[in-house]
Coordinates of C-alpha atoms in Angstrom, one line a residue:
M16 CA -12.0 51.5 48.6
N17 CA -12.0 48.1 50.0
A18 CA -14.9 46.0 48.4
L19 CA -16.1 44.8 51.8
A20 CA -16.5 48.5 53.1
S21 CA -19.8 48.9 51.4
F22 CA -21.2 46.4 53.8
Y23 CA -20.2 48.4 56.8
S24 CA -21.8 51.7 55.7
R25 CA -23.3 52.7 59.2
F26 CA -19.9 52.5 60.7
R27 CA -18.5 54.7 57.8
V28 CA -15.2 52.5 57.6
A29 CA -14.3 53.9 54.2
D30 CA -14.2 57.3 55.7
R31 CA -12.4 56.6 59.0
L32 CA -9.0 55.3 59.9
L33 CA -10.1 52.8 62.5
L34 CA -6.9 50.9 63.6
T35 CA -8.9 49.3 66.6
G36 CA -9.7 46.1 64.9
H37 CA -8.1 44.2 67.7
S38 CA -10.5 45.8 70.1
H39 CA -13.7 46.7 68.6
Q40 CA -14.4 45.9 64.8
A41 CA -17.1 47.5 62.9
W42 CA -20.4 45.6 62.6
P43 CA -21.6 44.9 59.2
D44 CA -25.1 46.6 58.2
V45 CA -26.8 43.4 58.6
A46 CA -26.3 43.7 62.4
F47 CA -28.6 46.8 62.5
D48 CA -31.5 45.1 60.7
A49 CA -31.0 42.1 63.3
Q50 CA -31.3 44.4 66.3
Q51 CA -34.4 45.9 64.9
R52 CA -35.8 42.2 64.6
A53 CA -35.2 41.7 68.1
W54 CA -37.1 44.7 69.2
L55 CA -39.9 43.9 66.9
D56 CA -40.2 40.2 68.1
A57 CA -40.5 41.5 71.7
A58 CA -43.1 44.0 70.7
A59 CA -45.2 41.3 68.8
L60 CA -44.7 38.4 71.3
V61 CA -43.9 40.0 74.5
D62 CA -43.0 37.2 77.0
A63 CA -43.4 34.7 74.2
K64 CA -40.4 35.9 72.5
W65 CA -38.0 33.6 74.2
E66 CA -38.5 30.6 71.8
R67 CA -37.2 32.9 69.0
A68 CA -34.4 34.2 71.2
E69 CA -33.2 30.7 71.9
A70 CA -33.3 29.9 68.1
Q71 CA -30.8 33.0 67.8
A72 CA -28.8 31.6 70.7
A73 CA -28.5 28.3 69.0
L74 CA -27.2 29.8 65.7
V75 CA -24.6 31.8 68.1
R76 CA -23.5 28.5 69.7
A77 CA -23.0 26.8 66.3
G78 CA -21.0 29.9 65.0
F79 CA -18.6 29.7 68.0
A80 CA -18.4 26.0 67.5
R81 CA -17.3 26.2 64.0
L82 CA -14.5 28.6 65.0
L83 CA -13.2 26.1 67.5
G84 CA -13.7 22.9 65.8
V85 CA -16.2 21.5 68.1
T86 CA -20.0 20.9 68.5
A87 CA -22.5 23.3 69.4
E88 CA -23.5 21.3 72.4
E89 CA -20.0 22.1 74.0
I90 CA -20.8 25.8 74.0
A91 CA -22.3 27.8 76.8
L92 CA -23.1 31.5 76.3
G93 CA -22.8 34.4 78.4
Q94 CA -22.8 38.3 78.3
N95 CA -19.0 38.5 78.7
T96 CA -16.1 36.1 79.6
H97 CA -15.9 37.3 83.4
E98 CA -19.3 36.1 83.9
L99 CA -18.4 32.7 82.5
V100 CA -15.0 32.4 83.9
T101 CA -16.2 33.1 87.6
R102 CA -18.8 30.6 87.2
W103 CA -16.1 28.1 86.1
L104 CA -14.0 29.1 88.9
S105 CA -16.7 28.3 91.3
A106 CA -16.9 24.8 90.1
L107 CA -13.3 23.9 90.7
T108 CA -12.2 21.7 93.7
L109 CA -10.2 24.5 95.4
R110 CA -10.4 23.0 98.9
D111 CA -8.7 20.0 97.7
R112 CA -6.4 21.9 95.3
P113 CA -5.8 25.4 96.5
R114 CA -3.5 26.4 93.6
L115 CA -4.2 28.3 90.5
V116 CA -1.4 28.9 87.8
T117 CA -1.7 31.7 85.3
T118 CA 0.7 34.2 83.7
D119 CA 1.5 38.0 84.1
G120 CA 0.1 38.7 80.7
E121 CA -3.7 38.0 81.1
F122 CA -6.3 40.5 80.2
H123 CA -7.9 42.5 83.0
S124 CA -10.9 40.6 83.6
L125 CA -9.1 37.5 84.6
R126 CA -6.0 39.4 86.2
R127 CA -8.1 41.4 88.2
Q128 CA -10.2 38.5 89.7
L129 CA -7.3 36.3 90.3
D130 CA -5.4 39.2 92.1
R131 CA -8.5 39.6 94.4
I132 CA -8.6 36.0 95.0
A133 CA -5.0 36.0 96.0
E134 CA -5.5 38.9 98.4
E135 CA -7.7 36.5 100.6
R136 CA -4.7 34.2 101.1
L137 CA -7.0 31.0 100.8
I138 CA -5.9 30.1 97.3
D139 CA -2.3 30.1 96.0
V140 CA -2.1 32.1 92.6
V141 CA 1.2 31.5 90.8
K142 CA 1.9 33.9 88.0
V143 CA 4.4 32.8 85.4
S144 CA 6.2 35.4 83.3
A145 CA 4.6 35.7 79.8
R146 CA 7.9 36.5 78.3
P147 CA 9.6 35.0 76.4
V148 CA 6.6 33.6 74.8
E149 CA 8.4 31.0 73.0
T150 CA 8.9 28.9 76.2
L151 CA 5.8 30.1 78.1
A152 CA 3.8 26.8 77.6
E153 CA 6.9 24.7 78.9
R154 CA 7.2 27.0 82.1
L155 CA 3.4 26.8 82.7
A156 CA 3.6 23.0 82.5
A157 CA 6.6 22.7 84.8
A158 CA 4.4 25.0 87.4
V159 CA 1.7 22.4 87.4
S160 CA 1.7 20.2 90.6
Q161 CA -0.8 17.7 92.5
R162 CA -2.1 20.8 94.4
T163 CA -3.0 22.7 91.2
A164 CA -6.6 22.9 90.4
A165 CA -6.1 24.9 86.9
V166 CA -4.0 26.8 84.6
M167 CA -5.4 29.8 82.9
V168 CA -3.6 31.1 80.0
S169 CA -4.3 33.2 76.7
S170 CA -3.6 31.6 73.4
V171 CA -2.7 35.3 72.1
L172 CA -1.4 37.8 74.6
F173 CA -3.7 40.9 74.6
D174 CA -1.0 43.6 74.9
T175 CA 1.5 42.3 72.3
A176 CA -0.4 39.9 70.0
A177 CA 2.1 37.1 70.6
I178 CA 0.9 33.7 69.9
V179 CA 1.6 31.3 72.7
P180 CA 3.0 28.2 71.0
H181 CA 2.8 24.6 72.3
L182 CA -0.3 24.9 74.5
D183 CA -0.6 21.0 74.2
H184 CA 2.2 20.7 76.6
V185 CA 0.2 22.4 79.2
A186 CA -2.8 20.4 78.3
T187 CA -0.7 17.2 78.7
A188 CA 0.7 18.5 82.3
C189 CA -2.7 19.3 83.4
M190 CA -4.2 15.9 82.4
Q191 CA -1.3 13.9 84.1
A192 CA -1.8 16.0 87.3
G193 CA -5.7 16.0 87.4
A194 CA -5.7 19.8 86.8
E195 CA -8.0 21.7 84.5
L196 CA -6.8 24.1 81.7
L197 CA -8.7 27.2 80.6
I198 CA -7.6 28.9 77.4
D199 CA -8.6 32.5 76.8
A200 CA -8.9 32.6 72.9
Y201 CA -10.4 36.1 72.8
H202 CA -7.5 37.5 70.7
H203 CA -7.1 34.4 68.6
L204 CA -10.7 33.7 67.5
N205 CA -11.7 34.7 63.8
V206 CA -8.3 36.2 63.1
I207 CA -6.0 33.1 63.4
P208 CA -7.6 29.6 62.8
F209 CA -8.3 27.8 66.1
D210 CA -9.0 24.0 66.1
V211 CA -8.9 21.9 69.5
R212 CA -7.9 18.7 67.6
E213 CA -5.1 20.3 65.4
M214 CA -3.8 22.0 68.6
N215 CA -4.2 18.9 70.7
V216 CA -6.0 20.7 73.4
E217 CA -9.4 18.6 73.3
S218 CA -9.4 18.3 77.1
A219 CA -9.2 22.2 77.6
F220 CA -12.0 24.6 78.6
I221 CA -11.9 27.7 76.2
T222 CA -13.4 31.1 76.5
G223 CA -13.7 34.0 74.3
G224 CA -16.4 36.3 72.7
G225 CA -17.5 38.3 69.8
Y226 CA -16.5 41.9 70.8
K227 CA -13.3 42.0 68.8
Y228 CA -12.5 40.1 65.5
C229 CA -15.8 38.4 65.3
Q230 CA -17.6 41.7 64.8
L231 CA -20.5 40.5 67.0
G232 CA -20.5 43.3 69.5
E233 CA -21.2 43.2 73.2
G234 CA -23.0 40.7 74.9
N235 CA -21.7 37.5 73.0
A236 CA -19.1 35.4 75.0
F237 CA -18.8 31.7 75.2
L238 CA -17.3 28.9 77.4
R239 CA -16.4 25.6 75.8
V240 CA -16.9 22.7 77.8
P241 CA -15.1 19.4 76.9
P242 CA -17.6 16.5 76.3
G243 CA -18.4 14.2 79.1
R244 CA -17.9 16.8 81.9
Q245 CA -20.3 16.9 84.8
W246 CA -19.9 20.0 86.8
R247 CA -21.7 21.9 89.5
P248 CA -20.6 25.5 89.6
V249 CA -21.5 27.3 92.8
L250 CA -22.4 30.4 90.9
T251 CA -25.4 29.1 89.0
G252 CA -28.2 30.7 87.1
W253 CA -31.7 29.5 87.1
F254 CA -31.7 28.7 83.4
A255 CA -29.5 25.7 84.5
E256 CA -32.5 24.2 86.1
F257 CA -34.3 23.8 82.9
A258 CA -31.5 23.2 80.3
G259 CA -30.0 20.1 78.8
T260 CA -30.2 16.5 79.9
R261 CA -30.3 16.0 83.7
Q262 CA -27.6 14.3 85.6
P263 CA -28.6 11.4 87.8
P264 CA -30.5 12.4 90.9
T265 CA -28.4 13.8 93.6
T266 CA -29.3 15.5 96.9
G267 CA -29.3 19.2 96.7
V268 CA -29.2 21.4 93.7
T269 CA -29.3 19.4 90.4
Y270 CA -27.6 20.4 87.1
P271 CA -27.8 19.5 83.4
S272 CA -24.8 17.7 81.8
G273 CA -22.1 19.4 79.9
A274 CA -22.0 23.1 78.9
A275 CA -25.6 23.5 80.0
A276 CA -24.5 23.4 83.6
F277 CA -23.0 26.8 83.0
S278 CA -26.2 28.4 81.9
G279 CA -27.0 31.8 83.4
A280 CA -30.2 33.6 83.9
T281 CA -32.4 36.4 82.2
Y282 CA -30.4 38.3 79.5
D283 CA -30.8 40.8 76.7
P284 CA -31.3 38.5 73.7
T285 CA -30.6 41.3 71.3
S286 CA -27.0 40.6 71.3
N287 CA -27.7 37.0 70.0
Y288 CA -29.9 38.4 67.0
R289 CA -27.0 40.7 66.0
A290 CA -24.4 37.8 66.3
A291 CA -26.4 35.2 64.4
A292 CA -26.7 37.7 61.6
V293 CA -23.0 38.5 61.5
F294 CA -22.1 34.9 61.6
D295 CA -24.4 34.4 58.5
F296 CA -22.9 37.4 56.7
H297 CA -19.3 36.2 57.2
H298 CA -20.4 32.8 55.8
G299 CA -21.9 34.3 52.6
Q300 CA -18.8 36.5 52.2
H301 CA -16.5 33.4 52.6
L302 CA -14.8 35.2 55.7
D303 CA -13.7 32.1 57.5
A304 CA -10.8 32.0 59.8
P305 CA -8.1 31.1 57.1
A306 CA -9.3 33.9 54.7
L307 CA -9.3 36.4 57.6
R308 CA -5.8 35.3 58.7
S309 CA -4.4 35.7 55.2
I310 CA -6.1 39.2 55.1
N311 CA -4.8 40.1 58.5
Q312 CA -1.2 39.0 57.8
A313 CA -1.0 41.0 54.8
Q314 CA -2.3 44.1 56.5
V315 CA 0.0 43.6 59.6
R316 CA 3.0 43.1 57.2
L317 CA 1.9 46.5 55.5
L318 CA 1.8 48.4 58.8
K319 CA 5.0 46.8 60.2
D320 CA 6.9 47.6 56.8
A321 CA 5.4 51.0 56.6
F322 CA 6.5 51.9 60.3
E323 CA 10.1 50.5 59.7
R324 CA 10.5 52.8 56.7
L325 CA 9.7 55.8 59.0
D326 CA 13.0 55.2 60.7
V327 CA 11.9 56.3 64.1
D328 CA 14.2 56.6 67.0
S329 CA 13.8 53.3 68.9
G330 CA 13.7 55.2 72.2
V331 CA 10.5 56.9 71.1
A332 CA 8.7 53.8 69.6
H333 CA 9.7 50.5 68.1
I334 CA 8.0 47.4 67.2
E335 CA 7.6 44.7 69.9
P336 CA 10.2 42.1 68.5
M337 CA 8.9 38.4 67.8
P338 CA 9.1 36.1 65.1
D339 CA 6.5 36.8 62.2
D340 CA 4.8 33.4 62.7
L341 CA 4.1 34.1 66.3
R342 CA 2.5 37.6 65.6
G343 CA -1.2 37.8 66.0
G344 CA -3.8 40.1 64.8
F345 CA -2.3 43.6 65.4
V346 CA 1.0 45.4 65.5
A347 CA 2.3 46.4 69.1
L348 CA 4.6 49.3 69.5
R349 CA 6.7 49.9 72.6
A350 CA 6.6 53.6 73.4
T351 CA 7.0 55.2 76.7
D352 CA 4.4 57.9 75.8
A353 CA 2.0 55.3 74.2
T354 CA -1.1 56.8 75.7
A355 CA -0.1 60.4 74.7
I356 CA 0.8 59.1 71.3
S357 CA -2.7 57.3 70.9
V358 CA -4.4 60.7 72.1
A359 CA -2.4 62.7 69.4
L360 CA -3.4 60.1 66.8
A361 CA -7.0 60.5 67.6
S362 CA -6.7 64.2 67.3
R363 CA -5.6 63.5 63.8
G364 CA -8.5 61.2 63.0
V365 CA -6.6 57.8 63.6
S366 CA -8.2 55.5 66.1
T367 CA -5.8 53.3 68.2
D368 CA -5.4 52.3 71.9
A369 CA -2.6 51.9 74.4
R370 CA -2.0 49.3 77.1
G371 CA 0.6 50.6 79.4
D372 CA 3.7 51.2 77.3
V373 CA 2.3 49.5 74.1
L374 CA 0.5 51.3 71.3
R375 CA -1.7 48.8 69.4
L376 CA -2.5 49.2 65.7
G377 CA -5.2 46.7 64.7
P378 CA -6.2 46.5 61.0
A379 CA -9.5 45.0 59.9
P380 CA -10.6 43.2 56.7
Y381 CA -12.8 46.2 55.5
L382 CA -9.8 48.7 55.4
S383 CA -7.9 49.4 52.3
D384 CA -4.2 49.5 51.9
V385 CA -4.3 53.3 51.3
Q386 CA -6.0 53.7 54.6
L387 CA -3.3 51.8 56.4
G388 CA -0.6 53.8 54.6
D389 CA -2.3 57.0 55.5
A390 CA -2.5 56.1 59.2
I391 CA 1.1 55.3 59.2
G392 CA 2.0 58.5 57.7
I393 CA 0.1 60.3 60.4
L394 CA 1.8 58.3 63.0
G395 CA 5.1 59.2 61.6
E396 CA 4.2 63.0 61.8
V397 CA 3.1 62.5 65.4
L398 CA 6.1 60.5 66.5
A399 CA 8.4 63.2 64.9
G400 CA 6.9 65.8 67.3
F401 CA 7.5 63.4 70.3
Q402 CA 11.0 62.8 69.0
A403 CA 11.8 66.4 68.6
H404 CA 11.0 67.1 72.4
R405 CA 13.1 64.3 73.7

């Protein structure tokens, strides 16, 4: 048994083949205790609980800041990335710059919202092909013009786990044109080291959350706001009325400086209690991003090698080709029957998921090599059945 598994006893990770580490990792047991503490604080303090809730939120901002290599003051929190991204979109100067640039490989929350905006035909939404990923940043940079308000791109593609290299080229193009850059780091955070200075993207807004590799669960998303920004999102919550340092007096609605301008409204603080406890647990177990990257790479390599030894007909399933140094936190298998294969695996006790024609196999740091091997063995048996019916 993996030594970490004992800390995740309530999720029974030692007894289950959970290859959904790219989507929903198990929560350590400390998260259960933290959720109880949130309830008890509410019962004891009623409406006076918010001082303690804000203390938890401060710990969560600090946790995300450490993962990005920024300060906690640059972090705004939200229940999900869509909430924060729509607030951010509402602050852009779209009347003067009615053009948004993105890719055709973005996650549904951004993809759907931009598709809906495009339907109104007031904003020009340009989609650059996400493949080949090796040249994506250069092609995005080339698409930036003086009419571009912003570029929105993931640092790791959600369907294939391909790491997008050279995002600094996009940041430079945006700065030169006066456009903004928003990086979706959800599939990057806490499985691949992310540092805004080392990546040369200090000018970028960054969003992501804790539902996946961070093990924080729902309700823990963030928006990193570069220092010195004075923004006035149209979609604004009343918390922004009381947060942070005030901007100079203006006519109309006033906003605080920096990340606080993106503050929301009343929320369920339970998620922040849970997240603060998990961040502390990770620190105590020395599970920082470099350590987790090392664990993940070994697990991904094991899954990849074990699958290749199955000698599966490539027409049934094959590994999405990419250089190993550009492969993120999971193994993506191209398969026409990806959803049916995932369903068949679930019936055999192996949890996976499918996105279109991609079956995603995501390990997690609490799984053992034996569990990963067992899961691939069952996958081989399932695929043999599909192959026999071709």
